[in-house]
Amino acid sequence: MRHVVADPIGDRHKALTEPVFLILTSLAGKPQHGYSLLKDIEGLSEGRLRLSTGTLYGALSRLLADGWIERFAQKDTSRDKQAYRLTPLGRKGLQQELERMARLTRAAHSRMKTAEAKI
Amino acid sequence: MNRVVFELLLRLYPRGFRLEYGPEMLSVVERGLAERERLVSRLVFCAVEVCGLIGGAAAAWMGQFQNRTLGAAFAPASREVARLPEEVHEAKARADASLALMLQSIAAQEFEKARRYSAEERKQRLALDRLKEKYGLG
């Protein structure tokens, strides 16, 4: 299965896809099961992104294989549900992604300002 | 009717993936469908899910193929898994799935079901041990 990141711990960290970024962001708040993840992601993306079940579980299986998230049986429910939560490695990966995005945002703002100054 | 269609679509996935995530995926699709009352909304939902499941199955097969052939180069975290013979990998997935279902049943206080899954898990672990012995995996 294609991995989300080739080097999960190192600094040379590939950009995460939007579904993976949103899954990690959703799990950063609290553990979630499959359906609540879908609903939360829809809310986080302001209704713009609605993942299909196939896409969600493809991403979850890759994140599990990479050790970024873990699965556990939720105790407070009467339904057969597995919940997912971030591992410390996943939290670190999300943090690196946020820093990468912040650097890009700063660079974009800086170039916009330079371009505006020239006009 | 819908359940049958989605169960058939899940059969497109590799066996290990299906055993591990199939019941959960089905439950997510059913909840999504139950939430939609209008026919148009149900149709759109079904179309998106069908495409997603077909695409997801293709990606899962591609991933399995990559693990088998290019795993060492592109999937370092899965190297050990990729080296395992297919039937060992499947037996492990079956045992893990039974364990997960047993834990779920205990959490839901469905102890009769939990006992069944526990017996199933023991059976699968024994089968896994026999396969490991066969392949000299210790």
PDB file of C-alpha atoms in Angstrom:
ATOM      1  CA  MET A   1       0.000   0.000   0.000  1.00  0.00           C
ATOM      2  CA  ARG A   2       1.330   3.483  -0.848  1.00  0.00           C
ATOM      3  CA  HIS A   3       2.555   5.154   2.265  1.00  0.00           C
ATOM      4  CA  VAL A   4       1.486   8.602   3.314  1.00  0.00           C
ATOM      5  CA  VAL A   5       5.009   9.582   4.280  1.00  0.00           C
ATOM      6  CA  ALA A   6       8.222   7.929   3.217  1.00  0.00           C
ATOM      7  CA  ASP A   7      10.172   9.098   6.236  1.00  0.00           C
ATOM      8  CA  PRO A   8       7.700   9.461   9.086  1.00  0.00           C
ATOM      9  CA  ILE A   9      10.139  10.551  11.772  1.00  0.00           C
ATOM     10  CA  GLY A  10      12.762  12.451   9.828  1.00  0.00           C
ATOM     11  CA  ASP A  11      12.695  16.101   8.831  1.00  0.00           C
ATOM     12  CA  ARG A  12      12.347  15.411   5.138  1.00  0.00           C
ATOM     13  CA  HIS A  13       8.645  14.968   5.351  1.00  0.00           C
ATOM     14  CA  LYS A  14       6.343  14.732   2.345  1.00  0.00           C
ATOM     15  CA  ALA A  15       3.203  16.867   2.194  1.00  0.00           C
ATOM     16  CA  LEU A  16       0.127  15.070   3.447  1.00  0.00           C
ATOM     17  CA  THR A  17      -2.900  14.741   1.212  1.00  0.00           C
ATOM     18  CA  GLU A  18      -5.920  16.801   2.280  1.00  0.00           C
ATOM     19  CA  PRO A  19      -7.981  13.779   3.459  1.00  0.00           C
ATOM     20  CA  VAL A  20      -5.057  12.527   5.554  1.00  0.00           C
ATOM     21  CA  PHE A  21      -4.421  16.001   6.990  1.00  0.00           C
ATOM     22  CA  LEU A  22      -8.087  16.330   7.947  1.00  0.00           C
ATOM     23  CA  ILE A  23      -8.207  12.826   9.477  1.00  0.00           C
ATOM     24  CA  LEU A  24      -5.177  13.644  11.640  1.00  0.00           C
ATOM     25  CA  THR A  25      -6.617  17.044  12.572  1.00  0.00           C
ATOM     26  CA  SER A  26      -9.893  15.438  13.547  1.00  0.00           C
ATOM     27  CA  LEU A  27      -8.135  12.829  15.689  1.00  0.00           C
ATOM     28  CA  ALA A  28      -5.913  15.485  17.291  1.00  0.00           C
ATOM     29  CA  GLY A  29      -8.953  16.683  19.255  1.00  0.00           C
ATOM     30  CA  LYS A  30     -10.255  13.343  20.496  1.00  0.00           C
ATOM     31  CA  PRO A  31     -10.491   9.677  19.453  1.00  0.00           C
ATOM     32  CA  GLN A  32     -13.196   9.030  16.879  1.00  0.00           C
ATOM     33  CA  HIS A  33     -14.813   6.091  15.156  1.00  0.00           C
ATOM     34  CA  GLY A  34     -15.309   5.871  11.386  1.00  0.00           C
ATOM     35  CA  TYR A  35     -18.660   7.605  11.044  1.00  0.00           C
ATOM     36  CA  SER A  36     -17.896  10.442  13.451  1.00  0.00           C
ATOM     37  CA  LEU A  37     -14.615  11.011  11.582  1.00  0.00           C
ATOM     38  CA  LEU A  38     -16.542  11.465   8.327  1.00  0.00           C
ATOM     39  CA  LYS A  39     -18.922  13.950   9.939  1.00  0.00           C
ATOM     40  CA  ASP A  40     -16.128  15.867  11.661  1.00  0.00           C
ATOM     41  CA  ILE A  41     -14.093  16.100   8.447  1.00  0.00           C
ATOM     42  CA  GLU A  42     -17.129  17.453   6.621  1.00  0.00           C
ATOM     43  CA  GLY A  43     -17.454  20.104   9.351  1.00  0.00           C
ATOM     44  CA  LEU A  44     -13.721  20.917   9.411  1.00  0.00           C
ATOM     45  CA  SER A  45     -13.696  21.474   5.662  1.00  0.00           C
ATOM     46  CA  GLU A  46     -16.879  23.593   5.948  1.00  0.00           C
ATOM     47  CA  GLY A  47     -18.843  21.098   3.886  1.00  0.00           C
ATOM     48  CA  ARG A  48     -16.383  21.217   0.986  1.00  0.00           C
ATOM     49  CA  LEU A  49     -14.996  17.721   1.456  1.00  0.00           C
ATOM     50  CA  ARG A  50     -17.128  14.650   2.056  1.00  0.00           C
ATOM     51  CA  LEU A  51     -14.946  11.553   2.087  1.00  0.00           C
ATOM     52  CA  SER A  52     -16.363   8.282   0.818  1.00  0.00           C
ATOM     53  CA  THR A  53     -16.057   5.251   3.059  1.00  0.00           C
ATOM     54  CA  GLY A  54     -13.534   3.702   0.641  1.00  0.00           C
ATOM     55  CA  THR A  55     -11.278   6.766   0.775  1.00  0.00           C
ATOM     56  CA  LEU A  56     -11.550   7.024   4.561  1.00  0.00           C
ATOM     57  CA  TYR A  57     -10.615   3.412   5.263  1.00  0.00           C
ATOM     58  CA  GLY A  58      -7.832   3.407   2.653  1.00  0.00           C
ATOM     59  CA  ALA A  59      -6.256   6.361   4.452  1.00  0.00           C
ATOM     60  CA  LEU A  60      -6.881   4.875   7.902  1.00  0.00           C
ATOM     61  CA  SER A  61      -5.224   1.583   6.942  1.00  0.00           C
ATOM     62  CA  ARG A  62      -2.126   3.437   5.668  1.00  0.00           C
ATOM     63  CA  LEU A  63      -1.934   5.574   8.802  1.00  0.00           C
ATOM     64  CA  LEU A  64      -2.275   2.439  10.959  1.00  0.00           C
ATOM     65  CA  ALA A  65       0.482   0.714   8.979  1.00  0.00           C
ATOM     66  CA  ASP A  66       2.725   3.761   9.447  1.00  0.00           C
ATOM     67  CA  GLY A  67       2.006   3.846  13.177  1.00  0.00           C
ATOM     68  CA  TRP A  68       0.533   7.366  13.028  1.00  0.00           C
ATOM     69  CA  ILE A  69      -2.785   6.239  14.508  1.00  0.00           C
ATOM     70  CA  GLU A  70      -3.939   3.264  16.552  1.00  0.00           C
ATOM     71  CA  ARG A  71      -7.190   1.401  16.860  1.00  0.00           C
ATOM     72  CA  PHE A  72      -8.943   0.442  20.057  1.00  0.00           C
ATOM     73  CA  ALA A  73     -12.366  -0.860  21.074  1.00  0.00           C
ATOM     74  CA  GLN A  74     -14.512   1.923  22.505  1.00  0.00           C
ATOM     75  CA  LYS A  75     -15.911   0.944  25.871  1.00  0.00           C
ATOM     76  CA  ASP A  76     -18.748   3.413  26.178  1.00  0.00           C
ATOM     77  CA  THR A  77     -20.859   2.229  23.302  1.00  0.00           C
ATOM     78  CA  SER A  78     -23.299  -0.575  22.687  1.00  0.00           C
ATOM     79  CA  ARG A  79     -22.508  -0.799  18.991  1.00  0.00           C
ATOM     80  CA  ASP A  80     -19.672  -2.740  17.393  1.00  0.00           C
ATOM     81  CA  LYS A  81     -17.263   0.152  16.860  1.00  0.00           C
ATOM     82  CA  GLN A  82     -13.546   0.533  16.640  1.00  0.00           C
ATOM     83  CA  ALA A  83     -12.233   3.947  17.559  1.00  0.00           C
ATOM     84  CA  TYR A  84      -9.038   5.551  16.280  1.00  0.00           C
ATOM     85  CA  ARG A  85      -6.626   7.856  18.065  1.00  0.00           C
ATOM     86  CA  LEU A  86      -3.364   9.636  17.226  1.00  0.00           C
ATOM     87  CA  THR A  87      -0.099   8.075  18.375  1.00  0.00           C
ATOM     88  CA  PRO A  88       2.812  10.300  19.494  1.00  0.00           C
ATOM     89  CA  LEU A  89       4.366   9.664  16.054  1.00  0.00           C
ATOM     90  CA  GLY A  90       1.167  10.845  14.355  1.00  0.00           C
ATOM     91  CA  ARG A  91       1.034  13.939  16.548  1.00  0.00           C
ATOM     92  CA  LYS A  92       4.641  14.731  15.617  1.00  0.00           C
ATOM     93  CA  GLY A  93       3.863  14.215  11.926  1.00  0.00           C
ATOM     94  CA  LEU A  94       0.868  16.540  12.118  1.00  0.00           C
ATOM     95  CA  GLN A  95       2.963  19.126  13.955  1.00  0.00           C
ATOM     96  CA  GLN A  96       5.620  18.965  11.204  1.00  0.00           C
ATOM     97  CA  GLU A  97       2.936  19.387   8.565  1.00  0.00           C
ATOM     98  CA  LEU A  98       1.514  22.431  10.361  1.00  0.00           C
ATOM     99  CA  GLU A  99       4.987  23.965  10.530  1.00  0.00           C
ATOM    100  CA  ARG A 100       5.544  23.261   6.826  1.00  0.00           C
ATOM    101  CA  MET A 101       2.209  24.897   5.977  1.00  0.00           C
ATOM    102  CA  ALA A 102       3.002  27.907   8.202  1.00  0.00           C
ATOM    103  CA  ARG A 103       6.347  28.366   6.388  1.00  0.00           C
ATOM    104  CA  LEU A 104       4.575  28.213   3.026  1.00  0.00           C
ATOM    105  CA  THR A 105       1.914  30.677   4.182  1.00  0.00           C
ATOM    106  CA  ARG A 106       4.594  33.120   5.336  1.00  0.00           C
ATOM    107  CA  ALA A 107       6.420  32.793   2.015  1.00  0.00           C
ATOM    108  CA  ALA A 108       3.191  33.343   0.070  1.00  0.00           C
ATOM    109  CA  HIS A 109       2.300  36.445   2.135  1.00  0.00           C
ATOM    110  CA  SER A 110       5.777  37.826   1.673  1.00  0.00           C
ATOM    111  CA  ARG A 111       5.639  37.415  -2.110  1.00  0.00           C
ATOM    112  CA  MET A 112       2.162  38.915  -2.284  1.00  0.00           C
ATOM    113  CA  LYS A 113       3.383  41.961  -0.373  1.00  0.00           C
ATOM    114  CA  THR A 114       6.420  42.336  -2.641  1.00  0.00           C
ATOM    115  CA  ALA A 115       4.228  42.093  -5.735  1.00  0.00           C
ATOM    116  CA  GLU A 116       1.705  44.604  -4.327  1.00  0.00           C
ATOM    117  CA  ALA A 117       4.517  47.035  -3.509  1.00  0.00           C
ATOM    118  CA  LYS A 118       5.686  46.944  -7.141  1.00  0.00           C
ATOM    119  CA  ILE A 119       2.216  47.762  -8.508  1.00  0.00           C
TER     120      ILE A 119
ATOM    121  CA  MET B   1     -30.973  -4.598  -0.946  1.00  0.00           C
ATOM    122  CA  ASN B   2     -28.428  -1.799  -0.399  1.00  0.00           C
ATOM    123  CA  ARG B   3     -26.592  -3.911   2.148  1.00  0.00           C
ATOM    124  CA  VAL B   4     -26.226  -6.752  -0.378  1.00  0.00           C
ATOM    125  CA  VAL B   5     -24.851  -4.357  -3.013  1.00  0.00           C
ATOM    126  CA  PHE B   6     -22.313  -2.874  -0.603  1.00  0.00           C
ATOM    127  CA  GLU B   7     -21.336  -6.320   0.692  1.00  0.00           C
ATOM    128  CA  LEU B   8     -20.660  -7.357  -2.903  1.00  0.00           C
ATOM    129  CA  LEU B   9     -18.588  -4.224  -3.474  1.00  0.00           C
ATOM    130  CA  LEU B  10     -16.553  -4.986  -0.364  1.00  0.00           C
ATOM    131  CA  ARG B  11     -15.679  -8.335  -1.926  1.00  0.00           C
ATOM    132  CA  LEU B  12     -13.592  -6.353  -4.439  1.00  0.00           C
ATOM    133  CA  TYR B  13     -11.101  -5.636  -1.643  1.00  0.00           C
ATOM    134  CA  PRO B  14      -8.171  -7.958  -0.795  1.00  0.00           C
ATOM    135  CA  ARG B  15      -9.262 -10.554   1.738  1.00  0.00           C
ATOM    136  CA  GLY B  16      -7.047  -9.273   4.571  1.00  0.00           C
ATOM    137  CA  PHE B  17      -8.342  -5.709   4.185  1.00  0.00           C
ATOM    138  CA  ARG B  18     -11.944  -6.916   3.988  1.00  0.00           C
ATOM    139  CA  LEU B  19     -11.632  -9.015   7.137  1.00  0.00           C
ATOM    140  CA  GLU B  20     -10.093  -6.147   9.028  1.00  0.00           C
ATOM    141  CA  TYR B  21     -12.270  -3.239   7.931  1.00  0.00           C
ATOM    142  CA  GLY B  22     -15.291  -4.754   6.093  1.00  0.00           C
ATOM    143  CA  PRO B  23     -17.842  -4.832   8.968  1.00  0.00           C
ATOM    144  CA  GLU B  24     -16.878  -1.317  10.054  1.00  0.00           C
ATOM    145  CA  MET B  25     -17.083   0.058   6.507  1.00  0.00           C
ATOM    146  CA  LEU B  26     -20.491  -1.515   6.027  1.00  0.00           C
ATOM    147  CA  SER B  27     -21.752  -0.003   9.256  1.00  0.00           C
ATOM    148  CA  VAL B  28     -20.494   3.471   8.203  1.00  0.00           C
ATOM    149  CA  VAL B  29     -22.223   3.196   4.800  1.00  0.00           C
ATOM    150  CA  GLU B  30     -25.464   2.048   6.427  1.00  0.00           C
ATOM    151  CA  ARG B  31     -25.449   4.924   8.903  1.00  0.00           C
ATOM    152  CA  GLY B  32     -24.823   7.416   6.100  1.00  0.00           C
ATOM    153  CA  LEU B  33     -27.663   5.958   4.090  1.00  0.00           C
ATOM    154  CA  ALA B  34     -30.053   5.908   7.060  1.00  0.00           C
ATOM    155  CA  GLU B  35     -29.412   9.625   7.590  1.00  0.00           C
ATOM    156  CA  ARG B  36     -30.594  10.526   4.105  1.00  0.00           C
ATOM    157  CA  GLU B  37     -34.337  10.578   3.623  1.00  0.00           C
ATOM    158  CA  ARG B  38     -34.750  12.149   0.183  1.00  0.00           C
ATOM    159  CA  LEU B  39     -34.426   9.833  -2.800  1.00  0.00           C
ATOM    160  CA  VAL B  40     -32.070  12.173  -4.698  1.00  0.00           C
ATOM    161  CA  SER B  41     -29.823  12.533  -1.694  1.00  0.00           C
ATOM    162  CA  ARG B  42     -29.733   8.737  -1.227  1.00  0.00           C
ATOM    163  CA  LEU B  43     -28.891   8.223  -4.904  1.00  0.00           C
ATOM    164  CA  VAL B  44     -26.062  10.761  -4.796  1.00  0.00           C
ATOM    165  CA  PHE B  45     -24.742   9.180  -1.599  1.00  0.00           C
ATOM    166  CA  CYS B  46     -24.856   5.678  -3.148  1.00  0.00           C
ATOM    167  CA  ALA B  47     -23.088   6.882  -6.315  1.00  0.00           C
ATOM    168  CA  VAL B  48     -20.290   8.518  -4.285  1.00  0.00           C
ATOM    169  CA  GLU B  49     -19.930   5.436  -2.080  1.00  0.00           C
ATOM    170  CA  VAL B  50     -19.883   3.010  -5.030  1.00  0.00           C
ATOM    171  CA  CYS B  51     -17.148   5.043  -6.764  1.00  0.00           C
ATOM    172  CA  GLY B  52     -15.232   5.365  -3.485  1.00  0.00           C
ATOM    173  CA  LEU B  53     -15.405   1.636  -2.779  1.00  0.00           C
ATOM    174  CA  ILE B  54     -14.307   0.702  -6.302  1.00  0.00           C
ATOM    175  CA  GLY B  55     -11.451   3.217  -6.198  1.00  0.00           C
ATOM    176  CA  GLY B  56     -10.538   2.139  -2.664  1.00  0.00           C
ATOM    177  CA  ALA B  57     -10.450  -1.527  -3.684  1.00  0.00           C
ATOM    178  CA  ALA B  58      -8.197  -0.716  -6.632  1.00  0.00           C
ATOM    179  CA  ALA B  59      -5.878   1.264  -4.336  1.00  0.00           C
ATOM    180  CA  ALA B  60      -5.828  -1.560  -1.771  1.00  0.00           C
ATOM    181  CA  TRP B  61      -4.861  -4.093  -4.472  1.00  0.00           C
ATOM    182  CA  MET B  62      -2.207  -1.719  -5.815  1.00  0.00           C
ATOM    183  CA  GLY B  63      -0.871  -1.310  -2.298  1.00  0.00           C
ATOM    184  CA  GLN B  64      -0.737  -5.045  -1.795  1.00  0.00           C
ATOM    185  CA  PHE B  65       1.044  -5.440  -5.131  1.00  0.00           C
ATOM    186  CA  GLN B  66       3.568  -2.734  -4.168  1.00  0.00           C
ATOM    187  CA  ASN B  67       4.186  -4.401  -0.815  1.00  0.00           C
ATOM    188  CA  ARG B  68       4.852  -7.708  -2.541  1.00  0.00           C
ATOM    189  CA  THR B  69       7.050  -6.442  -5.323  1.00  0.00           C
ATOM    190  CA  LEU B  70       8.444  -3.038  -4.419  1.00  0.00           C
ATOM    191  CA  GLY B  71       7.832  -3.139  -0.685  1.00  0.00           C
ATOM    192  CA  ALA B  72      11.476  -3.097   0.263  1.00  0.00           C
ATOM    193  CA  ALA B  73      12.090   0.103  -1.700  1.00  0.00           C
ATOM    194  CA  PHE B  74       8.882   2.066  -1.096  1.00  0.00           C
ATOM    195  CA  ALA B  75       7.290   0.778   2.090  1.00  0.00           C
ATOM    196  CA  PRO B  76       9.930   0.408   4.789  1.00  0.00           C
ATOM    197  CA  ALA B  77       7.381   0.108   7.612  1.00  0.00           C
ATOM    198  CA  SER B  78       5.736  -2.866   5.904  1.00  0.00           C
ATOM    199  CA  ARG B  79       8.898  -4.734   5.022  1.00  0.00           C
ATOM    200  CA  GLU B  80       8.365  -7.485   7.559  1.00  0.00           C
ATOM    201  CA  VAL B  81       4.722  -7.914   6.575  1.00  0.00           C
ATOM    202  CA  ALA B  82       5.609  -7.942   2.878  1.00  0.00           C
ATOM    203  CA  ARG B  83       8.055 -10.779   3.450  1.00  0.00           C
ATOM    204  CA  LEU B  84       5.417 -13.034   4.987  1.00  0.00           C
ATOM    205  CA  PRO B  85       3.818 -15.628   2.719  1.00  0.00           C
ATOM    206  CA  GLU B  86       0.277 -14.643   1.702  1.00  0.00           C
ATOM    207  CA  GLU B  87      -1.446 -17.383   3.698  1.00  0.00           C
ATOM    208  CA  VAL B  88       0.422 -16.373   6.873  1.00  0.00           C
ATOM    209  CA  HIS B  89      -0.580 -12.757   6.332  1.00  0.00           C
ATOM    210  CA  GLU B  90      -4.215 -13.768   5.838  1.00  0.00           C
ATOM    211  CA  ALA B  91      -4.240 -16.071   8.869  1.00  0.00           C
ATOM    212  CA  LYS B  92      -2.836 -13.242  10.993  1.00  0.00           C
ATOM    213  CA  ALA B  93      -5.486 -10.835   9.664  1.00  0.00           C
ATOM    214  CA  ARG B  94      -8.215 -13.379  10.516  1.00  0.00           C
ATOM    215  CA  ALA B  95      -6.889 -13.870  14.056  1.00  0.00           C
ATOM    216  CA  ASP B  96      -6.575 -10.098  14.593  1.00  0.00           C
ATOM    217  CA  ALA B  97     -10.089  -9.526  13.243  1.00  0.00           C
ATOM    218  CA  SER B  98     -11.516 -12.160  15.636  1.00  0.00           C
ATOM    219  CA  LEU B  99      -9.674 -10.546  18.540  1.00  0.00           C
ATOM    220  CA  ALA B 100     -11.001  -7.094  17.607  1.00  0.00           C
ATOM    221  CA  LEU B 101     -14.558  -8.466  17.357  1.00  0.00           C
ATOM    222  CA  MET B 102     -14.176 -10.200  20.713  1.00  0.00           C
ATOM    223  CA  LEU B 103     -13.056  -6.942  22.358  1.00  0.00           C
ATOM    224  CA  GLN B 104     -15.934  -5.082  20.732  1.00  0.00           C
ATOM    225  CA  SER B 105     -18.398  -7.670  22.011  1.00  0.00           C
ATOM    226  CA  ILE B 106     -16.996  -7.424  25.533  1.00  0.00           C
ATOM    227  CA  ALA B 107     -17.243  -3.639  25.367  1.00  0.00           C
ATOM    228  CA  ALA B 108     -20.865  -3.985  24.263  1.00  0.00           C
ATOM    229  CA  GLN B 109     -21.454  -6.552  27.055  1.00  0.00           C
ATOM    230  CA  GLU B 110     -22.441  -9.164  24.485  1.00  0.00           C
ATOM    231  CA  PHE B 111     -20.681 -11.992  26.245  1.00  0.00           C
ATOM    232  CA  GLU B 112     -22.164 -14.856  24.237  1.00  0.00           C
ATOM    233  CA  LYS B 113     -20.797 -13.262  21.046  1.00  0.00           C
ATOM    234  CA  ALA B 114     -17.492 -12.553  22.803  1.00  0.00           C
ATOM    235  CA  ARG B 115     -17.126 -16.239  23.735  1.00  0.00           C
ATOM    236  CA  ARG B 116     -17.741 -17.239  20.108  1.00  0.00           C
ATOM    237  CA  TYR B 117     -15.136 -14.773  18.833  1.00  0.00           C
ATOM    238  CA  SER B 118     -12.718 -15.891  21.539  1.00  0.00           C
ATOM    239  CA  ALA B 119     -13.037 -19.517  20.405  1.00  0.00           C
ATOM    240  CA  GLU B 120     -12.643 -18.379  16.802  1.00  0.00           C
ATOM    241  CA  GLU B 121      -9.550 -16.352  17.694  1.00  0.00           C
ATOM    242  CA  ARG B 122      -7.957 -19.358  19.471  1.00  0.00           C
ATOM    243  CA  LYS B 123      -8.648 -21.482  16.393  1.00  0.00           C
ATOM    244  CA  GLN B 124      -7.111 -18.859  14.088  1.00  0.00           C
ATOM    245  CA  ARG B 125      -4.038 -18.444  16.322  1.00  0.00           C
ATOM    246  CA  LEU B 126      -3.457 -22.205  16.275  1.00  0.00           C
ATOM    247  CA  ALA B 127      -3.753 -22.198  12.488  1.00  0.00           C
ATOM    248  CA  LEU B 128      -1.331 -19.251  12.375  1.00  0.00           C
ATOM    249  CA  ASP B 129       1.158 -21.098  14.608  1.00  0.00           C
ATOM    250  CA  ARG B 130       0.980 -24.141  12.322  1.00  0.00           C
ATOM    251  CA  LEU B 131       1.644 -21.957   9.274  1.00  0.00           C
ATOM    252  CA  LYS B 132       4.576 -20.230  11.006  1.00  0.00           C
ATOM    253  CA  GLU B 133       5.994 -23.642  11.807  1.00  0.00           C
ATOM    254  CA  LYS B 134       5.508 -24.707   8.198  1.00  0.00           C
ATOM    255  CA  TYR B 135       7.444 -21.678   6.914  1.00  0.00           C
ATOM    256  CA  GLY B 136      10.020 -21.821   9.728  1.00  0.00           C
ATOM    257  CA  LEU B 137       9.037 -18.389  11.046  1.00  0.00           C
ATOM    258  CA  GLY B 138       9.375 -19.353  14.681  1.00  0.00           C
TER     259      GLY B 138
END
